[in-house]
Amino acid sequence: MLNVENLHVRLEEEDKAILKGVTLSVGAGEVHAVMGPNGSGKSTLSYVLAGRDGYAVTEGSAALDDLDLLDLEPEERAAAGLFLAFQYPVEIPGVGNMTFLRTALNAQRKARGEDEVNAADFLRLVREKARTLNIDGEMLKRPVNVGFSGGEKKRNEILQMAVLEPRMCILDETDSGLDVDAMKLVAEGVNALRSPERSFLVITHYQRLLDHIRPDVVHIMADGQIVATGGPELALEVETNGYADLLKSVA
């Protein structure tokens, strides 16, 4: 479903190389985890796939099914089925959660040539998704992420994902800043959305998230490259021994 080939990326303002030949392939229904030390390029990979400004692709390709992602605007990538859950979800004062969700859903449906969802059907949809994810109805009435705890912000991102039903979900350090209970709730939300038609790329520092979202494949990034790929046992090795021994053996 997602195919990244020899991707090279630099920061536009600093002319600094960040990704130095990333290659990975995520099949339909698969969950891949990307781990690595700080500064290895994990978040940059997620930003570039989603179309964030400030990065220049100098070589390589990235495709969602047969679509060239790098030729699409961010909203076109979203309409094609790509979703990015942020490490630090932003607050949007004055914009209600329900308004935000309905506007986003209908914008994507319109871009795909589908009919917009009316208010009554949308309300039923959101209530059903919120109930499945154990999200309090009061959260739906508040402005987007305003006054939310870290755990609430992350659960709100999972709700957005549930409503939009993307095919390729990228989670950028979703466990960052969460306590154990909040992380379990977020992981349960992600697991509830796993399906043969939906794939996940989970970017994380820690094995603890992968205890709850069990990946099919684990990639280790260092210095802008994927230096090791394996099964869930690779994440356990990193958790036990750290990155230093693994990177030394790879070198």
Tab-separated table of C-alpha atoms in Angstrom:
chain	number	residue	atom	x	y	z
A	1	MET	CA	0.000	0.000	0.000
A	2	LEU	CA	2.826	2.414	0.888
A	3	ASN	CA	6.034	2.163	-1.092
A	4	VAL	CA	9.024	4.395	-0.324
A	5	GLU	CA	12.117	3.999	-2.492
A	6	ASN	CA	15.552	5.531	-1.838
A	7	LEU	CA	14.047	8.703	-0.355
A	8	HIS	CA	16.503	11.574	0.158
A	9	VAL	CA	15.275	14.733	1.895
A	10	ARG	CA	16.888	17.927	3.138
A	11	LEU	CA	15.721	20.902	5.154
A	12	GLU	CA	15.090	23.777	2.749
A	13	GLU	CA	16.221	26.609	5.039
A	14	GLU	CA	19.407	24.976	6.314
A	15	ASP	CA	20.283	22.892	3.240
A	16	LYS	CA	20.805	20.001	5.655
A	17	ALA	CA	20.305	16.379	4.622
A	18	ILE	CA	17.902	14.515	6.937
A	19	LEU	CA	16.825	11.399	5.057
A	20	LYS	CA	19.595	9.641	3.170
A	21	GLY	CA	18.001	6.850	1.184
A	22	VAL	CA	14.989	5.476	3.081
A	23	THR	CA	13.332	2.430	1.538
A	24	LEU	CA	10.358	0.590	2.994
A	25	SER	CA	7.176	-1.089	1.836
A	26	VAL	CA	3.989	-1.482	3.905
A	27	GLY	CA	1.456	-3.987	2.640
A	28	ALA	CA	-2.307	-3.730	3.033
A	29	GLY	CA	-3.395	-4.603	6.560
A	30	GLU	CA	0.151	-4.482	7.941
A	31	VAL	CA	1.430	-2.558	10.944
A	32	HIS	CA	5.042	-1.374	10.697
A	33	ALA	CA	6.910	0.299	13.542
A	34	VAL	CA	9.797	2.723	13.003
A	35	MET	CA	12.168	3.161	15.952
A	36	GLY	CA	15.455	4.978	16.337
A	37	PRO	CA	17.432	7.437	18.444
A	38	ASN	CA	16.650	11.168	18.493
A	39	GLY	CA	17.593	12.918	15.263
A	40	SER	CA	17.487	9.773	13.154
A	41	GLY	CA	14.825	11.172	10.791
A	42	LYS	CA	11.705	9.324	11.968
A	43	SER	CA	9.425	12.355	12.269
A	44	THR	CA	10.851	13.868	9.076
A	45	LEU	CA	9.739	10.743	7.228
A	46	SER	CA	6.182	11.221	8.485
A	47	TYR	CA	6.169	14.945	7.619
A	48	VAL	CA	7.433	14.371	4.086
A	49	LEU	CA	4.877	11.653	3.405
A	50	ALA	CA	2.096	13.961	4.625
A	51	GLY	CA	3.376	16.931	2.598
A	52	ARG	CA	4.572	19.341	5.271
A	53	ASP	CA	6.333	22.496	4.025
A	54	GLY	CA	10.021	23.107	4.659
A	55	TYR	CA	11.419	19.894	3.205
A	56	ALA	CA	12.911	19.268	-0.241
A	57	VAL	CA	12.964	15.804	-1.768
A	58	THR	CA	16.202	15.504	-3.723
A	59	GLU	CA	15.946	11.879	-4.781
A	60	GLY	CA	13.649	8.863	-4.559
A	61	SER	CA	9.904	8.285	-4.555
A	62	ALA	CA	6.918	7.662	-2.293
A	63	ALA	CA	3.675	6.103	-3.529
A	64	LEU	CA	0.329	5.237	-1.982
A	65	ASP	CA	-0.899	2.349	-4.108
A	66	ASP	CA	-0.275	3.747	-7.617
A	67	LEU	CA	-0.413	7.423	-6.611
A	68	ASP	CA	2.786	9.452	-6.532
A	69	LEU	CA	2.462	11.140	-3.132
A	70	LEU	CA	5.210	13.641	-3.793
A	71	ASP	CA	3.206	15.166	-6.680
A	72	LEU	CA	0.142	15.774	-4.494
A	73	GLU	CA	-0.816	18.639	-2.186
A	74	PRO	CA	-1.344	17.706	1.497
A	75	GLU	CA	-5.142	17.811	1.167
A	76	GLU	CA	-4.951	15.597	-1.928
A	77	ARG	CA	-2.890	13.058	0.007
A	78	ALA	CA	-5.504	13.130	2.761
A	79	ALA	CA	-8.333	12.596	0.284
A	80	ALA	CA	-6.386	9.672	-1.197
A	81	GLY	CA	-6.430	8.023	2.234
A	82	LEU	CA	-3.291	9.174	4.068
A	83	PHE	CA	-3.603	10.286	7.695
A	84	LEU	CA	-0.964	11.710	10.050
A	85	ALA	CA	-1.501	11.747	13.816
A	86	PHE	CA	0.817	14.415	15.250
A	87	GLN	CA	3.245	14.065	18.103
A	88	TYR	CA	1.978	17.402	19.419
A	89	PRO	CA	-1.636	17.961	18.244
A	90	VAL	CA	-2.386	21.663	17.885
A	91	GLU	CA	-5.213	23.532	19.593
A	92	ILE	CA	-7.744	25.351	17.387
A	93	PRO	CA	-9.588	27.891	19.562
A	94	GLY	CA	-13.065	28.837	18.382
A	95	VAL	CA	-13.538	25.754	16.197
A	96	GLY	CA	-15.763	23.080	17.703
A	97	ASN	CA	-14.722	19.444	17.475
A	98	MET	CA	-17.934	18.461	15.691
A	99	THR	CA	-17.618	21.291	13.158
A	100	PHE	CA	-13.995	20.387	12.510
A	101	LEU	CA	-14.757	16.687	12.010
A	102	ARG	CA	-17.747	17.231	9.726
A	103	THR	CA	-15.895	19.816	7.617
A	104	ALA	CA	-12.896	17.499	7.228
A	105	LEU	CA	-15.017	14.476	6.364
A	106	ASN	CA	-17.129	16.312	3.789
A	107	ALA	CA	-14.082	17.981	2.236
A	108	GLN	CA	-12.533	14.571	1.648
A	109	ARG	CA	-15.778	13.077	0.351
A	110	LYS	CA	-16.198	16.000	-2.056
A	111	ALA	CA	-12.607	15.571	-3.292
A	112	ARG	CA	-13.387	11.918	-4.043
A	113	GLY	CA	-16.611	12.800	-5.861
A	114	GLU	CA	-18.834	11.404	-3.092
A	115	ASP	CA	-21.954	12.956	-1.570
A	116	GLU	CA	-21.516	14.986	1.598
A	117	VAL	CA	-22.843	13.569	4.869
A	118	ASN	CA	-25.851	15.426	6.263
A	119	ALA	CA	-25.998	16.634	9.856
A	120	ALA	CA	-28.172	13.807	11.195
A	121	ASP	CA	-26.111	11.003	9.626
A	122	PHE	CA	-22.895	12.674	10.742
A	123	LEU	CA	-24.107	12.929	14.339
A	124	ARG	CA	-24.935	9.217	14.381
A	125	LEU	CA	-21.547	8.380	12.859
A	126	VAL	CA	-19.536	10.406	15.372
A	127	ARG	CA	-21.476	9.118	18.366
A	128	GLU	CA	-20.923	5.546	17.220
A	129	LYS	CA	-17.173	6.072	16.705
A	130	ALA	CA	-16.812	7.918	20.036
A	131	ARG	CA	-18.621	5.122	21.858
A	132	THR	CA	-16.336	2.507	20.294
A	133	LEU	CA	-13.269	4.497	21.410
A	134	ASN	CA	-14.657	5.237	24.913
A	135	ILE	CA	-14.612	8.980	24.230
A	136	ASP	CA	-16.808	11.132	26.435
A	137	GLY	CA	-19.512	13.062	24.605
A	138	GLU	CA	-18.358	16.247	26.345
A	139	MET	CA	-15.118	16.128	24.346
A	140	LEU	CA	-17.138	16.446	21.159
A	141	LYS	CA	-18.649	19.743	22.318
A	142	ARG	CA	-15.335	21.472	23.067
A	143	PRO	CA	-13.071	23.445	20.706
A	144	VAL	CA	-10.476	21.242	19.004
A	145	ASN	CA	-7.902	20.170	21.624
A	146	VAL	CA	-8.395	23.363	23.689
A	147	GLY	CA	-7.860	22.544	27.351
A	148	PHE	CA	-7.380	18.859	26.551
A	149	SER	CA	-4.875	16.772	28.480
A	150	GLY	CA	-2.132	15.039	26.518
A	151	GLY	CA	-4.090	11.803	26.543
A	152	GLU	CA	-7.299	13.517	25.415
A	153	LYS	CA	-5.494	15.166	22.494
A	154	LYS	CA	-4.125	11.841	21.328
A	155	ARG	CA	-7.511	10.126	21.701
A	156	ASN	CA	-9.070	12.980	19.737
A	157	GLU	CA	-6.602	12.259	16.918
A	158	ILE	CA	-7.689	8.615	16.967
A	159	LEU	CA	-11.318	9.769	16.766
A	160	GLN	CA	-10.443	11.883	13.710
A	161	MET	CA	-8.841	8.795	12.178
A	162	ALA	CA	-11.932	6.697	12.941
A	163	VAL	CA	-14.262	9.248	11.318
A	164	LEU	CA	-12.126	9.821	8.204
A	165	GLU	CA	-11.344	6.100	7.766
A	166	PRO	CA	-7.981	6.545	6.006
A	167	ARG	CA	-6.263	3.586	4.383
A	168	MET	CA	-2.726	4.551	5.435
A	169	CYS	CA	-2.307	5.815	9.011
A	170	ILE	CA	0.959	7.338	10.196
A	171	LEU	CA	1.307	7.808	13.963
A	172	ASP	CA	4.178	10.126	14.866
A	173	GLU	CA	5.214	9.287	18.435
A	174	THR	CA	1.617	9.049	19.578
A	175	ASP	CA	2.838	7.710	22.936
A	176	SER	CA	4.928	10.835	23.621
A	177	GLY	CA	4.047	12.403	26.982
A	178	LEU	CA	1.371	9.844	27.860
A	179	ASP	CA	1.072	7.958	31.116
A	180	VAL	CA	0.490	4.202	31.019
A	181	ASP	CA	-3.305	4.400	31.264
A	182	ALA	CA	-3.615	7.051	28.536
A	183	MET	CA	-1.286	5.070	26.287
A	184	LYS	CA	-3.399	1.941	26.719
A	185	LEU	CA	-6.546	3.876	25.738
A	186	VAL	CA	-4.853	5.231	22.611
A	187	ALA	CA	-3.516	1.783	21.711
A	188	GLU	CA	-6.981	0.259	22.152
A	189	GLY	CA	-8.343	2.890	19.765
A	190	VAL	CA	-5.708	2.061	17.173
A	191	ASN	CA	-6.292	-1.680	17.520
A	192	ALA	CA	-10.031	-1.136	17.060
A	193	LEU	CA	-9.257	0.382	13.642
A	194	ARG	CA	-6.962	-2.383	12.401
A	195	SER	CA	-8.336	-4.111	9.327
A	196	PRO	CA	-7.135	-5.923	6.171
A	197	GLU	CA	-7.797	-2.716	4.187
A	198	ARG	CA	-5.956	-0.320	6.519
A	199	SER	CA	-2.217	-0.088	7.188
A	200	PHE	CA	-0.247	1.654	9.925
A	201	LEU	CA	3.217	3.178	10.197
A	202	VAL	CA	3.861	3.657	13.925
A	203	ILE	CA	6.801	5.889	14.819
A	204	THR	CA	7.942	5.500	18.403
A	205	HIS	CA	10.923	5.592	20.729
A	206	TYR	CA	9.729	2.895	23.070
A	207	GLN	CA	8.792	-0.757	23.120
A	208	ARG	CA	6.017	-0.047	25.649
A	209	LEU	CA	3.621	1.171	22.911
A	210	LEU	CA	4.401	-1.915	20.856
A	211	ASP	CA	3.336	-4.091	23.782
A	212	HIS	CA	-0.190	-2.892	23.000
A	213	ILE	CA	0.008	-2.270	19.227
A	214	ARG	CA	1.829	-5.374	18.084
A	215	PRO	CA	3.606	-4.657	14.792
A	216	ASP	CA	4.189	-7.080	11.946
A	217	VAL	CA	7.516	-5.453	11.047
A	218	VAL	CA	9.969	-3.257	12.984
A	219	HIS	CA	12.428	-0.888	11.282
A	220	ILE	CA	15.349	0.793	13.035
A	221	MET	CA	16.401	4.204	11.710
A	222	ALA	CA	19.734	5.921	12.309
A	223	ASP	CA	21.311	8.896	10.571
A	224	GLY	CA	18.547	9.166	7.981
A	225	GLN	CA	18.522	5.530	6.923
A	226	ILE	CA	16.818	2.281	7.869
A	227	VAL	CA	19.681	0.202	9.196
A	228	ALA	CA	17.820	-2.893	10.418
A	229	THR	CA	14.454	-4.558	9.780
A	230	GLY	CA	12.913	-7.491	11.598
A	231	GLY	CA	9.953	-8.732	13.573
A	232	PRO	CA	8.670	-7.622	17.006
A	233	GLU	CA	11.705	-9.232	18.621
A	234	LEU	CA	13.859	-6.446	17.155
A	235	ALA	CA	12.010	-3.872	19.278
A	236	LEU	CA	12.515	-6.059	22.360
A	237	GLU	CA	16.251	-6.243	21.616
A	238	VAL	CA	16.445	-2.448	21.462
A	239	GLU	CA	14.459	-2.117	24.680
A	240	THR	CA	16.844	-4.480	26.460
A	241	ASN	CA	20.192	-3.408	25.029
A	242	GLY	CA	19.613	0.097	23.633
A	243	TYR	CA	20.558	1.283	20.174
A	244	ALA	CA	24.339	1.429	20.617
A	245	ASP	CA	24.999	-2.322	20.365
A	246	LEU	CA	22.638	-2.751	17.428
A	247	LEU	CA	24.125	0.185	15.500
A	248	LYS	CA	27.641	-1.085	16.208
A	249	SER	CA	26.776	-4.542	14.872
A	250	VAL	CA	25.175	-3.039	11.760
A	251	ALA	CA	28.208	-0.855	11.124
